[in-house]
Amino acid sequence: MFRKAALRSGSATIEYAIIMPVAIACVVAVIVVFECLYQQSAMQTLAEQTAEGLSMIWGHDPVSEEDIVTGAYSRESFDSKQLYWQVLPTGKYQKTGTAKGWIEKQLDSLGLLEEIEDRNAEVTVSYQYGFPLSKVKVSITAYYEMPGAAALKYIGMGNLLIIKGQAEAPVYDQKEMINVSDYIIQKVMETNAGEFINKIAAPLKKVLKMLE
């Protein structure tokens, strides 16, 4: 009887010895995947917030980091709102540079993973002109040390984790679209093309006057 109990105990010990490492490995794998997904989500959120905030205040110059965070105008930038900013986007590089610097600061404390010291994050902020709709684009690529990197080396895997975040937001303002259209019309009418348009439109103007 005691012998059978000892055999059962030994069998259970062997089973635990086989199952426990597998169970621990599964738990660790779930934690690692969660950390990676959380980091990806945090970076994507950062890209989207930056693109959205910058698009809301793109027509103001200068743009501060506080403006990007809140998406609201400060008094200084409101007083210097650019006229026809969609056609003549002065201060473009100052704005994108400010946004890029703010993103780089946020990356220092973003998420749960640590960045690799000898690999700097790649941040790109750009303004893509379009009429009537322009866009602000944000792209972030950061390099992190893979969780459990020491253990991964034993099975021939690397320790580098690359996470990317991309976002874009439309820069759209109905009033500015009217201003831009007015600006373009004025410039066209000042050229020879304007005289040609007036000649073509002259008969139509006469007809409209007759219908009044």
Short mmCIF file of C-alpha atoms in Angstrom, two decimals:
data_model
loop_
_atom_site.label_atom_id
_atom_site.label_comp_id
_atom_site.label_asym_id
_atom_site.label_seq_id
_atom_site.Cartn_x
_atom_site.Cartn_y
_atom_site.Cartn_z
CA MET A 1 0.00 0.00 0.00
CA PHE A 2 2.73 2.43 0.97
CA ARG A 3 4.60 1.41 -2.14
CA LYS A 4 1.64 2.32 -4.37
CA ALA A 5 1.30 5.71 -2.64
CA ALA A 6 5.01 6.35 -3.17
CA LEU A 7 4.65 5.46 -6.85
CA ARG A 8 1.70 7.84 -7.23
CA SER A 9 3.65 10.62 -5.50
CA GLY A 10 6.65 10.09 -7.75
CA SER A 11 4.45 10.09 -10.85
CA ALA A 12 2.80 13.35 -9.79
CA THR A 13 6.20 14.93 -9.20
CA ILE A 14 7.31 13.97 -12.72
CA GLU A 15 4.09 15.39 -14.17
CA TYR A 16 4.55 18.65 -12.30
CA ALA A 17 8.16 18.83 -13.44
CA ILE A 18 7.02 18.54 -17.06
CA ILE A 19 3.91 20.75 -16.88
CA MET A 20 5.17 23.62 -14.70
CA PRO A 21 7.90 24.88 -17.08
CA VAL A 22 5.40 24.81 -19.94
CA ALA A 23 2.80 26.68 -17.87
CA ILE A 24 5.36 29.29 -16.77
CA ALA A 25 6.55 29.73 -20.36
CA CYS A 26 2.95 30.31 -21.50
CA VAL A 27 2.37 32.93 -18.80
CA VAL A 28 5.61 34.72 -19.68
CA ALA A 29 4.69 34.64 -23.38
CA VAL A 30 1.30 36.21 -22.67
CA ILE A 31 2.97 38.98 -20.62
CA VAL A 32 5.51 39.68 -23.39
CA VAL A 33 2.79 39.86 -26.05
CA PHE A 34 0.75 42.20 -23.84
CA GLU A 35 3.73 44.53 -23.35
CA CYS A 36 4.40 44.65 -27.10
CA LEU A 37 0.75 45.33 -27.95
CA TYR A 38 0.53 48.00 -25.26
CA GLN A 39 3.64 49.71 -26.64
CA GLN A 40 2.22 49.60 -30.17
CA SER A 41 -1.08 51.06 -28.98
CA ALA A 42 0.66 53.85 -27.05
CA MET A 43 2.81 54.79 -30.05
CA GLN A 44 -0.14 54.80 -32.44
CA THR A 45 -2.08 57.00 -30.03
CA LEU A 46 0.86 59.41 -29.84
CA ALA A 47 1.03 59.63 -33.64
CA GLU A 48 -2.73 60.20 -33.97
CA GLN A 49 -2.87 62.84 -31.23
CA THR A 50 0.05 64.74 -32.73
CA ALA A 51 -1.39 64.68 -36.26
CA GLU A 52 -4.84 65.73 -35.07
CA GLY A 53 -3.57 68.48 -32.76
CA LEU A 54 -1.21 69.91 -35.38
CA SER A 55 -3.87 69.87 -38.11
CA MET A 56 -6.21 71.94 -35.93
CA ILE A 57 -3.68 74.74 -35.45
CA TRP A 58 -1.69 74.55 -38.68
CA GLY A 59 -2.90 77.96 -39.83
CA HIS A 60 -1.23 79.71 -36.89
CA ASP A 61 2.40 80.72 -36.60
CA PRO A 62 4.32 80.10 -34.45
CA VAL A 63 3.06 76.78 -33.09
CA SER A 64 4.05 75.69 -29.59
CA GLU A 65 4.11 72.25 -27.98
CA GLU A 66 1.21 73.30 -25.76
CA ASP A 67 -0.85 74.14 -28.84
CA ILE A 68 -0.18 70.67 -30.29
CA VAL A 69 -1.26 68.95 -27.07
CA THR A 70 -4.51 70.90 -26.67
CA GLY A 71 -5.30 71.54 -30.32
CA ALA A 72 -6.25 75.08 -29.26
CA TYR A 73 -4.78 78.44 -30.14
CA SER A 74 -2.71 80.42 -27.72
CA ARG A 75 -3.15 84.20 -27.78
CA GLU A 76 0.27 84.70 -29.36
CA SER A 77 -0.39 82.34 -32.27
CA PHE A 78 -3.97 83.57 -32.73
CA ASP A 79 -2.78 87.15 -33.15
CA SER A 80 -0.38 86.07 -35.89
CA LYS A 81 -2.75 83.86 -37.90
CA GLN A 82 -1.43 83.55 -41.42
CA LEU A 83 -3.44 84.94 -44.32
CA TYR A 84 -3.88 82.42 -47.13
CA TRP A 85 -1.82 79.93 -45.15
CA GLN A 86 -2.86 77.02 -47.37
CA VAL A 87 -1.27 78.68 -50.40
CA LEU A 88 1.72 80.21 -48.67
CA PRO A 89 2.49 77.89 -45.72
CA THR A 90 5.24 79.98 -44.13
CA GLY A 91 6.74 78.59 -40.96
CA LYS A 92 6.22 75.05 -42.24
CA TYR A 93 9.56 73.74 -40.99
CA GLN A 94 9.19 75.44 -37.61
CA LYS A 95 5.84 73.74 -37.10
CA THR A 96 6.95 70.29 -38.16
CA GLY A 97 10.16 70.69 -36.14
CA THR A 98 8.21 71.63 -33.01
CA ALA A 99 5.94 68.60 -33.45
CA LYS A 100 8.93 66.31 -34.02
CA GLY A 101 10.67 67.57 -30.87
CA TRP A 102 7.52 67.05 -28.81
CA ILE A 103 7.15 63.46 -30.05
CA GLU A 104 10.77 62.67 -29.21
CA LYS A 105 10.23 63.93 -25.65
CA GLN A 106 7.13 61.75 -25.25
CA LEU A 107 8.98 58.66 -26.47
CA ASP A 108 11.38 58.87 -23.51
CA SER A 109 8.59 57.85 -21.11
CA LEU A 110 6.18 56.09 -23.44
CA GLY A 111 4.83 52.66 -22.56
CA LEU A 112 6.51 49.83 -20.68
CA LEU A 113 9.51 48.97 -22.86
CA GLU A 114 12.94 50.57 -22.88
CA GLU A 115 14.48 51.99 -26.05
CA ILE A 116 17.82 50.66 -27.24
CA GLU A 117 20.39 53.32 -26.37
CA ASP A 118 22.39 53.18 -29.61
CA ARG A 119 19.29 53.34 -31.87
CA ASN A 120 17.48 56.66 -31.99
CA ALA A 121 13.82 56.78 -32.90
CA GLU A 122 12.94 57.94 -36.41
CA VAL A 123 10.26 60.64 -36.39
CA THR A 124 8.83 62.28 -39.49
CA VAL A 125 6.24 65.07 -39.50
CA SER A 126 5.19 66.47 -42.87
CA TYR A 127 2.59 68.74 -44.42
CA GLN A 128 1.07 67.57 -47.71
CA TYR A 129 -0.57 70.37 -49.64
CA GLY A 130 -3.84 69.72 -51.43
CA PHE A 131 -6.79 71.80 -52.54
CA PRO A 132 -9.28 72.00 -50.98
CA LEU A 133 -7.97 69.43 -48.51
CA SER A 134 -4.42 69.30 -47.12
CA LYS A 135 -3.00 66.76 -44.70
CA VAL A 136 -0.58 66.51 -41.80
CA LYS A 137 1.25 63.18 -41.68
CA VAL A 138 3.13 61.70 -38.71
CA SER A 139 5.36 58.62 -38.81
CA ILE A 140 7.22 57.13 -35.82
CA THR A 141 9.65 54.21 -35.76
CA ALA A 142 11.21 53.24 -32.44
CA TYR A 143 13.60 50.44 -31.45
CA TYR A 144 13.13 48.57 -28.18
CA GLU A 145 14.81 45.76 -26.33
CA MET A 146 12.66 42.67 -26.57
CA PRO A 147 11.27 41.55 -23.18
CA GLY A 148 13.13 38.47 -22.03
CA ALA A 149 15.97 39.17 -24.46
CA ALA A 150 18.48 37.18 -22.41
CA ALA A 151 16.34 34.04 -22.62
CA LEU A 152 15.61 34.54 -26.32
CA LYS A 153 19.32 34.47 -27.14
CA TYR A 154 19.48 30.84 -26.01
CA ILE A 155 16.99 29.82 -28.70
CA GLY A 156 18.65 31.87 -31.44
CA MET A 157 16.29 34.87 -31.50
CA GLY A 158 17.35 38.50 -31.52
CA ASN A 159 16.65 41.13 -28.90
CA LEU A 160 15.48 43.93 -31.25
CA LEU A 161 11.82 44.93 -31.37
CA ILE A 162 10.75 47.52 -33.96
CA ILE A 163 7.45 49.30 -33.39
CA LYS A 164 5.90 51.77 -35.81
CA GLY A 165 3.07 54.24 -35.61
CA GLN A 166 1.57 56.25 -38.47
CA ALA A 167 -1.26 58.75 -38.66
CA GLU A 168 -2.61 61.54 -40.80
CA ALA A 169 -5.22 64.20 -40.24
CA PRO A 170 -6.96 66.55 -42.69
CA VAL A 171 -6.32 70.27 -42.46
CA TYR A 172 -9.68 71.68 -43.45
CA ASP A 173 -11.19 75.10 -42.85
CA GLN A 174 -14.21 76.33 -44.81
CA LYS A 175 -13.28 79.98 -44.33
CA GLU A 176 -9.73 79.31 -45.46
CA MET A 177 -10.99 77.44 -48.53
CA ILE A 178 -12.96 80.57 -49.51
CA ASN A 179 -9.89 82.71 -48.91
CA VAL A 180 -7.75 80.42 -51.05
CA SER A 181 -10.30 80.37 -53.85
CA ASP A 182 -10.51 84.16 -53.73
CA TYR A 183 -6.73 84.44 -53.81
CA ILE A 184 -6.43 82.15 -56.83
CA ILE A 185 -9.18 84.01 -58.71
CA GLN A 186 -7.49 87.35 -58.06
CA LYS A 187 -4.15 86.05 -59.34
CA VAL A 188 -5.75 84.58 -62.47
CA MET A 189 -7.66 87.79 -63.23
CA GLU A 190 -4.41 89.80 -63.05
CA THR A 191 -2.95 87.79 -65.96
CA ASN A 192 -3.79 87.59 -69.67
CA ALA A 193 -5.99 84.62 -68.85
CA GLY A 194 -8.18 86.99 -66.83
CA GLU A 195 -8.74 89.25 -69.84
CA PHE A 196 -9.64 86.20 -71.93
CA ILE A 197 -12.15 85.04 -69.32
CA ASN A 198 -13.73 88.50 -69.19
CA LYS A 199 -14.21 88.51 -72.98
CA ILE A 200 -15.87 85.07 -72.88
CA ALA A 201 -18.06 86.04 -69.93
CA ALA A 202 -19.18 89.37 -71.39
CA PRO A 203 -22.07 87.91 -73.48
CA LEU A 204 -23.22 85.86 -70.50
CA LYS A 205 -23.28 89.00 -68.34
CA LYS A 206 -25.50 90.75 -70.91
CA VAL A 207 -27.91 87.83 -70.93
CA LEU A 208 -28.10 87.79 -67.14
CA LYS A 209 -28.83 91.52 -67.06
CA MET A 210 -31.65 91.03 -69.55
CA LEU A 211 -33.19 88.35 -67.32
CA GLU A 212 -33.17 90.55 -64.23
#
